mmCIF file of C-alpha atoms in Angstrom:
data_model
loop_
_atom_site.group_PDB
_atom_site.id
_atom_site.type_symbol
_atom_site.label_atom_id
_atom_site.label_comp_id
_atom_site.label_asym_id
_atom_site.label_seq_id
_atom_site.Cartn_x
_atom_site.Cartn_y
_atom_site.Cartn_z
ATOM 1 C CA MET A 87 -22.291 78.924 21.013
ATOM 2 C CA LYS A 88 -21.125 75.364 20.373
ATOM 3 C CA LEU A 89 -23.903 72.863 19.780
ATOM 4 C CA LEU A 90 -23.764 69.544 21.549
ATOM 5 C CA LEU A 91 -24.571 66.068 20.212
ATOM 6 C CA ASP A 92 -26.922 63.722 22.002
ATOM 7 C CA GLN A 93 -24.729 62.133 24.675
ATOM 8 C CA ASN A 94 -26.781 59.027 25.283
ATOM 9 C CA LEU A 95 -24.685 56.712 23.093
ATOM 10 C CA SER A 96 -25.219 53.570 25.110
ATOM 11 C CA HIS A 97 -28.984 53.914 24.869
ATOM 12 C CA ARG A 98 -28.781 54.386 21.106
ATOM 13 C CA LEU A 99 -26.559 51.329 20.642
ATOM 14 C CA ILE A 100 -28.880 49.155 22.718
ATOM 15 C CA ARG A 101 -31.822 50.466 20.703
ATOM 16 C CA ALA A 102 -30.005 49.439 17.529
ATOM 17 C CA TRP A 103 -29.487 45.958 18.926
ATOM 18 C CA LEU A 104 -33.102 45.656 20.023
ATOM 19 C CA ALA A 105 -34.129 46.547 16.506
ATOM 20 C CA SER A 106 -31.941 43.724 15.265
ATOM 21 C CA LEU A 107 -33.531 41.408 17.818
ATOM 22 C CA VAL A 108 -36.853 41.754 16.039
ATOM 23 C CA LEU A 109 -35.087 40.483 12.931
ATOM 24 C CA SER A 110 -33.553 37.623 14.914
ATOM 25 C CA LEU A 111 -36.936 36.390 16.081
ATOM 26 C CA ILE A 112 -38.063 36.222 12.456
ATOM 27 C CA LEU A 113 -34.940 34.437 11.283
ATOM 28 C CA ILE A 114 -34.914 31.772 13.985
ATOM 29 C CA GLN A 115 -38.465 30.889 13.098
ATOM 30 C CA GLY A 116 -37.436 30.000 9.592
ATOM 31 C CA LEU A 117 -38.751 33.003 7.698
ATOM 32 C CA ALA A 118 -35.709 33.197 5.463
ATOM 33 C CA ALA A 119 -35.253 34.048 1.794
ATOM 34 C CA PRO A 120 -37.931 32.914 -0.663
ATOM 35 C CA ALA A 121 -37.514 29.849 -2.845
ATOM 36 C CA ALA A 122 -39.150 28.910 -6.140
ATOM 37 C CA ALA A 123 -42.841 29.671 -6.578
ATOM 38 C CA GLY A 124 -45.296 27.169 -5.143
ATOM 39 C CA PRO A 125 -48.026 26.723 -2.501
ATOM 40 C CA LEU A 126 -45.598 26.873 0.419
ATOM 41 C CA GLU A 127 -43.890 29.988 -0.922
ATOM 42 C CA ASP A 128 -47.291 31.618 -1.490
ATOM 43 C CA ALA A 129 -48.242 30.773 2.100
ATOM 44 C CA LYS A 130 -44.976 32.197 3.430
ATOM 45 C CA ALA A 131 -45.384 35.360 1.389
ATOM 46 C CA ALA A 132 -48.886 35.814 2.821
ATOM 47 C CA TYR A 133 -47.506 35.328 6.340
ATOM 48 C CA GLU A 134 -44.733 37.854 5.819
ATOM 49 C CA ARG A 135 -47.194 40.489 4.607
ATOM 50 C CA ARG A 136 -49.304 39.686 7.694
ATOM 51 C CA ASP A 137 -52.189 38.221 5.711
ATOM 52 C CA TYR A 138 -52.549 35.467 8.292
ATOM 53 C CA ALA A 139 -55.956 34.249 7.085
ATOM 54 C CA THR A 140 -54.521 33.458 3.653
ATOM 55 C CA ALA A 141 -51.371 32.004 5.183
ATOM 56 C CA LEU A 142 -53.440 29.684 7.363
ATOM 57 C CA ARG A 143 -55.672 28.592 4.460
ATOM 58 C CA LEU A 144 -52.633 27.703 2.340
ATOM 59 C CA MET A 145 -50.444 26.344 5.122
ATOM 60 C CA ARG A 146 -52.772 23.902 6.862
ATOM 61 C CA PRO A 147 -53.247 21.452 3.939
ATOM 62 C CA LEU A 148 -49.477 21.351 3.453
ATOM 63 C CA ALA A 149 -48.935 20.703 7.157
ATOM 64 C CA ASP A 150 -51.577 17.964 7.137
ATOM 65 C CA GLN A 151 -49.701 16.355 4.254
ATOM 66 C CA GLY A 152 -46.520 16.272 6.345
ATOM 67 C CA ALA A 153 -44.563 19.298 5.098
ATOM 68 C CA ALA A 154 -42.222 20.089 8.002
ATOM 69 C CA GLU A 155 -41.806 23.768 7.208
ATOM 70 C CA ALA A 156 -45.573 24.265 7.006
ATOM 71 C CA GLN A 157 -45.934 22.456 10.339
ATOM 72 C CA HIS A 158 -43.337 24.763 11.827
ATOM 73 C CA TYR A 159 -45.233 27.802 10.571
ATOM 74 C CA LEU A 160 -48.465 26.555 12.091
ATOM 75 C CA GLY A 161 -46.607 26.199 15.382
ATOM 76 C CA ILE A 162 -45.505 29.819 15.095
ATOM 77 C CA MET A 163 -49.038 30.959 14.314
ATOM 78 C CA TYR A 164 -50.581 29.155 17.285
ATOM 79 C CA ARG A 165 -47.697 30.201 19.530
ATOM 80 C CA ASN A 166 -48.291 33.872 18.731
ATOM 81 C CA GLY A 167 -52.026 33.926 17.980
ATOM 82 C CA ARG A 168 -51.570 34.988 14.362
ATOM 83 C CA GLY A 169 -54.632 34.149 12.270
ATOM 84 C CA VAL A 170 -55.801 31.742 14.983
ATOM 85 C CA LEU A 171 -56.590 31.911 18.663
ATOM 86 C CA LEU A 172 -53.427 31.705 20.730
ATOM 87 C CA ASP A 173 -53.051 28.068 21.763
ATOM 88 C CA TYR A 174 -49.769 26.870 23.277
ATOM 89 C CA ALA A 175 -50.789 23.192 23.265
ATOM 90 C CA GLU A 176 -51.613 23.363 19.562
ATOM 91 C CA ALA A 177 -48.321 25.153 18.932
ATOM 92 C CA VAL A 178 -46.463 22.344 20.684
ATOM 93 C CA LYS A 179 -48.317 19.771 18.582
ATOM 94 C CA TRP A 180 -47.166 21.349 15.318
ATOM 95 C CA TYR A 181 -43.659 22.140 16.530
ATOM 96 C CA ARG A 182 -43.287 18.489 17.532
ATOM 97 C CA LYS A 183 -44.420 17.231 14.120
ATOM 98 C CA ALA A 184 -41.825 19.412 12.398
ATOM 99 C CA ALA A 185 -39.141 18.663 15.004
ATOM 100 C CA ASP A 186 -39.637 14.925 14.570
ATOM 101 C CA GLN A 187 -38.780 15.423 10.905
ATOM 102 C CA GLY A 188 -35.513 17.155 11.792
ATOM 103 C CA ASP A 189 -36.515 20.803 11.406
ATOM 104 C CA ALA A 190 -33.862 22.561 13.534
ATOM 105 C CA SER A 191 -35.862 25.728 14.161
ATOM 106 C CA ALA A 192 -38.882 23.696 15.292
ATOM 107 C CA GLN A 193 -36.613 21.636 17.558
ATOM 108 C CA TYR A 194 -35.330 24.830 19.143
ATOM 109 C CA GLN A 195 -38.840 26.232 19.523
ATOM 110 C CA LEU A 196 -40.075 22.993 21.087
ATOM 111 C CA GLY A 197 -37.198 23.079 23.559
ATOM 112 C CA ALA A 198 -38.110 26.655 24.414
ATOM 113 C CA MET A 199 -41.696 25.603 25.133
ATOM 114 C CA TYR A 200 -40.392 23.120 27.709
ATOM 115 C CA ALA A 201 -37.960 25.608 29.243
ATOM 116 C CA TRP A 202 -39.978 28.726 28.514
ATOM 117 C CA ARG A 203 -37.314 31.297 27.838
ATOM 118 C CA SER A 204 -39.465 34.225 26.741
ATOM 119 C CA LEU A 205 -37.939 37.406 25.335
ATOM 120 C CA ASP A 206 -41.257 39.207 25.716
ATOM 121 C CA SER A 207 -41.433 40.855 29.144
ATOM 122 C CA GLU A 208 -45.091 41.729 28.549
ATOM 123 C CA GLU A 209 -46.180 38.130 28.028
ATOM 124 C CA ARG A 210 -48.493 37.171 30.871
ATOM 125 C CA HIS A 211 -47.576 33.638 31.892
ATOM 126 C CA ASN A 212 -46.415 31.834 35.016
ATOM 127 C CA PHE A 213 -42.624 31.622 34.716
ATOM 128 C CA TRP A 214 -42.573 28.308 36.557
ATOM 129 C CA GLN A 215 -44.656 26.534 33.910
ATOM 130 C CA GLY A 216 -43.827 25.513 30.372
ATOM 131 C CA LEU A 217 -45.866 26.732 27.444
ATOM 132 C CA GLY A 218 -48.389 24.127 26.313
ATOM 133 C CA VAL A 219 -46.450 21.426 28.154
ATOM 134 C CA PRO A 220 -45.304 20.875 31.760
ATOM 135 C CA LYS A 221 -41.993 22.597 32.374
ATOM 136 C CA ASP A 222 -39.250 20.018 31.813
ATOM 137 C CA TYR A 223 -35.630 21.110 31.575
ATOM 138 C CA ALA A 224 -34.393 17.651 30.598
ATOM 139 C CA GLU A 225 -36.801 17.584 27.657
ATOM 140 C CA ALA A 226 -35.729 21.114 26.729
ATOM 141 C CA VAL A 227 -32.089 20.003 26.693
ATOM 142 C CA TYR A 228 -33.015 17.046 24.473
ATOM 143 C CA TRP A 229 -34.521 19.278 21.798
ATOM 144 C CA TYR A 230 -31.981 22.064 22.150
ATOM 145 C CA ARG A 231 -29.219 19.523 21.573
ATOM 146 C CA LYS A 232 -30.859 18.191 18.403
ATOM 147 C CA ALA A 233 -31.087 21.705 16.986
ATOM 148 C CA ALA A 234 -27.629 22.683 18.258
ATOM 149 C CA ASP A 235 -26.061 19.677 16.560
ATOM 150 C CA GLN A 236 -27.436 21.049 13.297
ATOM 151 C CA GLY A 237 -25.697 24.392 13.843
ATOM 152 C CA HIS A 238 -28.721 26.335 15.116
ATOM 153 C CA ALA A 239 -27.087 29.270 16.896
ATOM 154 C CA TYR A 240 -29.982 30.100 19.238
ATOM 155 C CA ALA A 241 -30.154 26.465 20.318
ATOM 156 C CA GLN A 242 -26.401 26.433 20.934
ATOM 157 C CA ARG A 243 -26.747 29.471 23.161
ATOM 158 C CA ALA A 244 -29.730 27.923 24.973
ATOM 159 C CA LEU A 245 -27.876 24.655 25.507
ATOM 160 C CA GLY A 246 -24.880 26.551 26.848
ATOM 161 C CA ASP A 247 -27.176 28.336 29.283
ATOM 162 C CA MET A 248 -28.609 25.010 30.492
ATOM 163 C CA TYR A 249 -25.123 23.711 31.252
ATOM 164 C CA ALA A 250 -24.112 26.992 32.882
ATOM 165 C CA LYS A 251 -27.128 26.899 35.209
ATOM 166 C CA GLY A 252 -27.332 23.130 35.681
ATOM 167 C CA GLU A 253 -30.881 22.977 34.358
ATOM 168 C CA GLY A 254 -31.799 19.581 32.902
ATOM 169 C CA VAL A 255 -28.134 18.576 32.962
ATOM 170 C CA LYS A 256 -25.321 18.497 35.492
ATOM 171 C CA GLN A 257 -23.813 21.963 35.794
ATOM 172 C CA ASP A 258 -20.681 22.043 33.648
ATOM 173 C CA ALA A 259 -18.896 25.315 32.901
ATOM 174 C CA ALA A 260 -16.625 23.702 30.309
ATOM 175 C CA GLU A 261 -19.569 22.249 28.388
ATOM 176 C CA ALA A 262 -21.344 25.612 28.563
ATOM 177 C CA ALA A 263 -18.258 27.336 27.153
ATOM 178 C CA LYS A 264 -18.097 24.758 24.361
ATOM 179 C CA TRP A 265 -21.628 25.521 23.211
ATOM 180 C CA TYR A 266 -21.128 29.270 23.500
ATOM 181 C CA ALA A 267 -18.095 28.878 21.255
ATOM 182 C CA GLU A 268 -20.187 26.856 18.786
ATOM 183 C CA GLU A 269 -22.747 29.656 18.753
ATOM 184 C CA VAL A 270 -20.051 32.146 17.766
ATOM 185 C CA LYS A 271 -18.824 29.807 15.010
ATOM 186 C CA SER A 272 -22.345 29.520 13.631
ATOM 187 C CA TYR A 273 -22.872 33.266 13.608
ATOM 188 C CA ARG A 274 -19.437 33.852 12.098
ATOM 189 C CA ARG A 275 -20.122 31.387 9.299
ATOM 190 C CA GLU A 276 -23.440 33.073 8.514
ATOM 191 C CA ALA A 277 -21.919 36.549 8.869
ATOM 192 C CA GLU A 278 -19.179 35.756 6.398
ATOM 193 C CA GLU A 279 -21.906 34.684 3.969
ATOM 194 C CA GLY A 280 -23.449 38.156 4.316
ATOM 195 C CA SER A 281 -26.165 37.653 6.947
ATOM 196 C CA ILE A 282 -26.972 41.056 8.450
ATOM 197 C CA PHE A 283 -28.553 39.381 11.455
ATOM 198 C CA ALA A 284 -25.429 37.311 12.182
ATOM 199 C CA GLN A 285 -23.131 40.294 11.669
ATOM 200 C CA ASP A 286 -25.223 42.336 14.083
ATOM 201 C CA LYS A 287 -25.212 39.523 16.637
ATOM 202 C CA LEU A 288 -21.401 39.323 16.454
ATOM 203 C CA TRP A 289 -21.169 43.084 16.981
ATOM 204 C CA PHE A 290 -23.334 42.820 20.078
ATOM 205 C CA MET A 291 -21.528 39.770 21.448
ATOM 206 C CA TYR A 292 -18.042 41.214 21.025
ATOM 207 C CA SER A 293 -18.997 44.693 22.258
ATOM 208 C CA THR A 294 -20.650 43.364 25.430
ATOM 209 C CA GLY A 295 -18.513 40.268 26.025
ATOM 210 C CA THR A 296 -21.561 38.017 25.701
ATOM 211 C CA GLY A 297 -20.299 34.465 25.160
ATOM 212 C CA VAL A 298 -16.910 35.747 23.971
ATOM 213 C CA LYS A 299 -14.047 37.821 25.305
ATOM 214 C CA ARG A 300 -14.893 41.476 24.823
ATOM 215 C CA ASP A 301 -13.099 42.756 21.732
ATOM 216 C CA TYR A 302 -14.065 46.231 20.531
ATOM 217 C CA ALA A 303 -12.013 46.027 17.341
ATOM 218 C CA GLU A 304 -13.811 42.839 16.348
ATOM 219 C CA ALA A 305 -17.150 44.351 17.344
ATOM 220 C CA VAL A 306 -16.611 47.437 15.183
ATOM 221 C CA LYS A 307 -15.533 45.254 12.260
ATOM 222 C CA TRP A 308 -18.864 43.463 12.227
ATOM 223 C CA TYR A 309 -20.883 46.601 12.973
ATOM 224 C CA ARG A 310 -19.320 48.279 9.957
ATOM 225 C CA LYS A 311 -20.394 45.349 7.782
ATOM 226 C CA VAL A 312 -23.971 45.862 8.975
ATOM 227 C CA ALA A 313 -23.739 49.591 8.204
ATOM 228 C CA ASP A 314 -22.225 48.883 4.782
ATOM 229 C CA GLN A 315 -25.325 46.849 3.939
ATOM 230 C CA GLY A 316 -27.483 49.934 4.434
ATOM 231 C CA VAL A 317 -28.864 49.375 7.944
ATOM 232 C CA ILE A 318 -29.672 52.909 9.090
ATOM 233 C CA SER A 319 -29.400 52.283 12.836
ATOM 234 C CA ALA A 320 -25.911 50.837 12.351
ATOM 235 C CA GLN A 321 -24.811 53.754 10.174
ATOM 236 C CA PHE A 322 -25.994 56.181 12.832
ATOM 237 C CA GLY A 323 -24.541 54.147 15.702
ATOM 238 C CA LEU A 324 -21.177 53.874 13.979
ATOM 239 C CA GLY A 325 -21.223 57.637 13.421
ATOM 240 C CA GLN A 326 -21.765 58.184 17.131
ATOM 241 C CA MET A 327 -18.894 55.860 17.978
ATOM 242 C CA TYR A 328 -16.455 57.805 15.769
ATOM 243 C CA ASP A 329 -17.882 61.132 16.922
ATOM 244 C CA ARG A 330 -17.377 60.267 20.601
ATOM 245 C CA GLY A 331 -14.277 58.085 20.283
ATOM 246 C CA GLN A 332 -16.297 55.274 21.838
ATOM 247 C CA ASN A 333 -14.314 52.025 21.408
ATOM 248 C CA VAL A 334 -12.647 53.498 18.293
ATOM 249 C CA LYS A 335 -10.170 56.299 17.675
ATOM 250 C CA GLN A 336 -12.111 59.547 17.490
ATOM 251 C CA ASP A 337 -12.483 60.563 13.856
ATOM 252 C CA TYR A 338 -14.891 63.385 13.022
ATOM 253 C CA ALA A 339 -14.521 62.952 9.259
ATOM 254 C CA GLU A 340 -15.508 59.267 9.546
ATOM 255 C CA ALA A 341 -18.366 60.212 11.858
ATOM 256 C CA ALA A 342 -19.666 62.684 9.274
ATOM 257 C CA LYS A 343 -19.529 60.014 6.551
ATOM 258 C CA CYS A 344 -21.540 57.607 8.660
ATOM 259 C CA TYR A 345 -24.063 60.251 9.693
ATOM 260 C CA ARG A 346 -24.503 61.258 6.053
ATOM 261 C CA LYS A 347 -25.374 57.693 5.002
ATOM 262 C CA ALA A 348 -28.126 57.538 7.627
ATOM 263 C CA ALA A 349 -29.198 61.146 7.044
ATOM 264 C CA ASP A 350 -29.598 60.489 3.316
ATOM 265 C CA GLN A 351 -32.126 57.791 4.257
ATOM 266 C CA GLY A 352 -34.142 60.159 6.424
ATOM 267 C CA HIS A 353 -32.786 59.372 9.905
ATOM 268 C CA ALA A 354 -33.688 62.471 11.939
ATOM 269 C CA GLU A 355 -30.974 62.165 14.599
ATOM 270 C CA ALA A 356 -28.305 61.597 11.978
ATOM 271 C CA GLN A 357 -29.556 64.679 10.132
ATOM 272 C CA ASN A 358 -29.401 66.695 13.340
ATOM 273 C CA ASN A 359 -25.894 65.497 14.174
ATOM 274 C CA LEU A 360 -24.702 66.191 10.643
ATOM 275 C CA GLY A 361 -26.105 69.703 11.056
ATOM 276 C CA VAL A 362 -24.065 70.050 14.242
ATOM 277 C CA MET A 363 -20.917 69.011 12.400
ATOM 278 C CA TYR A 364 -21.498 71.605 9.666
ATOM 279 C CA TYR A 365 -22.277 74.264 12.277
ATOM 280 C CA ASN A 366 -19.050 73.584 14.169
ATOM 281 C CA GLY A 367 -16.893 72.731 11.160
ATOM 282 C CA ARG A 368 -16.052 69.400 12.701
ATOM 283 C CA GLY A 369 -15.162 66.640 10.214
ATOM 284 C CA VAL A 370 -16.518 68.839 7.405
ATOM 285 C CA PRO A 371 -15.907 72.465 6.369
ATOM 286 C CA GLN A 372 -18.015 74.883 8.401
ATOM 287 C CA ASP A 373 -21.128 75.711 6.372
ATOM 288 C CA PHE A 374 -24.144 77.434 7.922
ATOM 289 C CA VAL A 375 -26.308 76.853 4.837
ATOM 290 C CA LEU A 376 -25.834 73.080 5.038
ATOM 291 C CA ALA A 377 -26.195 73.141 8.820
ATOM 292 C CA HIS A 378 -29.556 74.922 8.454
ATOM 293 C CA LYS A 379 -30.648 72.448 5.772
ATOM 294 C CA TRP A 380 -29.919 69.402 7.937
ATOM 295 C CA PHE A 381 -31.483 70.902 11.069
ATOM 296 C CA ASN A 382 -34.594 71.736 9.031
ATOM 297 C CA LEU A 383 -34.794 68.168 7.706
ATOM 298 C CA ALA A 384 -34.226 66.717 11.190
ATOM 299 C CA ALA A 385 -37.160 68.721 12.543
ATOM 300 C CA ALA A 386 -39.347 67.549 9.660
ATOM 301 C CA HIS A 387 -38.387 63.878 10.002
ATOM 302 C CA ALA A 388 -38.503 63.558 13.791
ATOM 303 C CA GLU A 389 -41.156 61.100 14.927
ATOM 304 C CA ALA A 390 -44.354 62.710 16.149
ATOM 305 C CA ARG A 391 -43.824 61.417 19.680
ATOM 306 C CA ASP A 392 -40.169 62.531 19.778
ATOM 307 C CA THR A 393 -40.770 66.144 20.735
ATOM 308 C CA ARG A 394 -37.285 66.367 22.299
ATOM 309 C CA MET A 395 -35.628 65.631 18.966
ATOM 310 C CA ARG A 396 -37.851 67.998 17.020
ATOM 311 C CA ASP A 397 -37.468 70.847 19.531
ATOM 312 C CA MET A 398 -33.689 70.416 19.591
ATOM 313 C CA ALA A 399 -33.497 70.557 15.791
ATOM 314 C CA VAL A 400 -35.766 73.619 15.607
ATOM 315 C CA LYS A 401 -33.722 75.492 18.223
ATOM 316 C CA SER A 402 -30.487 74.623 16.427
ATOM 317 C CA ARG A 403 -31.954 75.727 13.090
ATOM 318 C CA ASP A 404 -33.079 79.038 14.559
ATOM 319 C CA ARG A 405 -29.703 79.557 16.225
ATOM 320 C CA VAL A 406 -27.772 79.104 13.004
ATOM 321 C CA ALA A 407 -30.321 81.241 11.118
ATOM 322 C CA ALA A 408 -29.399 84.170 13.382
ATOM 323 C CA LYS A 409 -25.905 84.037 11.880
ATOM 324 C CA MET A 410 -27.101 83.884 8.251
ATOM 325 C CA THR A 411 -28.177 86.419 5.633
ATOM 326 C CA PRO A 412 -31.705 86.228 4.164
ATOM 327 C CA ALA A 413 -30.187 84.925 0.919
ATOM 328 C CA GLN A 414 -28.389 82.121 2.772
ATOM 329 C CA ILE A 415 -31.563 81.146 4.611
ATOM 330 C CA ALA A 416 -33.480 81.037 1.331
ATOM 331 C CA GLU A 417 -30.798 78.810 -0.180
ATOM 332 C CA ALA A 418 -30.854 76.453 2.824
ATOM 333 C CA GLN A 419 -34.640 76.206 2.614
ATOM 334 C CA ARG A 420 -34.425 75.432 -1.104
ATOM 335 C CA LEU A 421 -31.921 72.651 -0.466
ATOM 336 C CA ALA A 422 -34.197 71.175 2.198
ATOM 337 C CA ARG A 423 -37.233 71.296 -0.102
ATOM 338 C CA GLU A 424 -35.325 69.582 -2.922
ATOM 339 C CA TRP A 425 -33.825 66.878 -0.690
ATOM 340 C CA LYS A 426 -34.808 63.339 -1.645
ATOM 341 C CA ARG A 427 -34.341 60.152 0.298
ATOM 342 C CA LYS A 428 -31.580 57.977 -1.176
#
């Protein structure tokens, strides 16, 4: 009986993008690559490992001395209640200090406080108010523009949205399109320099037609770059695209390659789908021993709450076992025991 792959491709691709969104929120807040050792770098390292008490102790003196990046970090901490009580007004105070010194990320964040464009649907706040300041679209545009002029992609998108909606400025579709185009240029520049976040954003924009004309070939190009840098969700998502012929020419061999990259890193669904390919001889030679191995690993690596995934892998493993000799089953079990994450 032919085994079937999980059909919910769209859900998986959106999940991959949402995972990248978490990364985007970190990057736009200036938590980029480390520099030379020093008090600020020590404070940033503490923040990134979620030792907020240490981060606050090291960051505040630097902020008081006028260090813009430290001021920006304090804004983030008060904005999100990390190491301090959540305090929007205090966040605005520190964002403004950094923004006045030309910090593009702080300028964007300050604009967002005036416009309040939250990505967190669970945040309990009156939509018609700003955060820590009265809602003021004109002031939001002022700060978005300052950041956008420095090439800040999120600010360029936000400014485009303001023109598209006529919020804080006269509605102007041409001006909105201009800033959306600038956003793409910024992401493309960063993507060509190797930024996984920017590459992932370009994949999402081109695949959904967000701010650009939908172009699946361009989307796949950037998604492949993300996968080539070892991002498991992209490797798995790309495998699904080739497996289903979704926006690419169907290619089972390419799908198997992509699944294997994610499976080798312990991705349960990729392991399950690779097992399916070995069971059916699709993209790889039919091999019940390897199919059993990958189904066994998928069942072991499925998240505790994902009973659907685990049950599916167990049923598939038992189904292929019914076609195997005891010696083959023993060999498959040995291969699963000796498997190591790459």
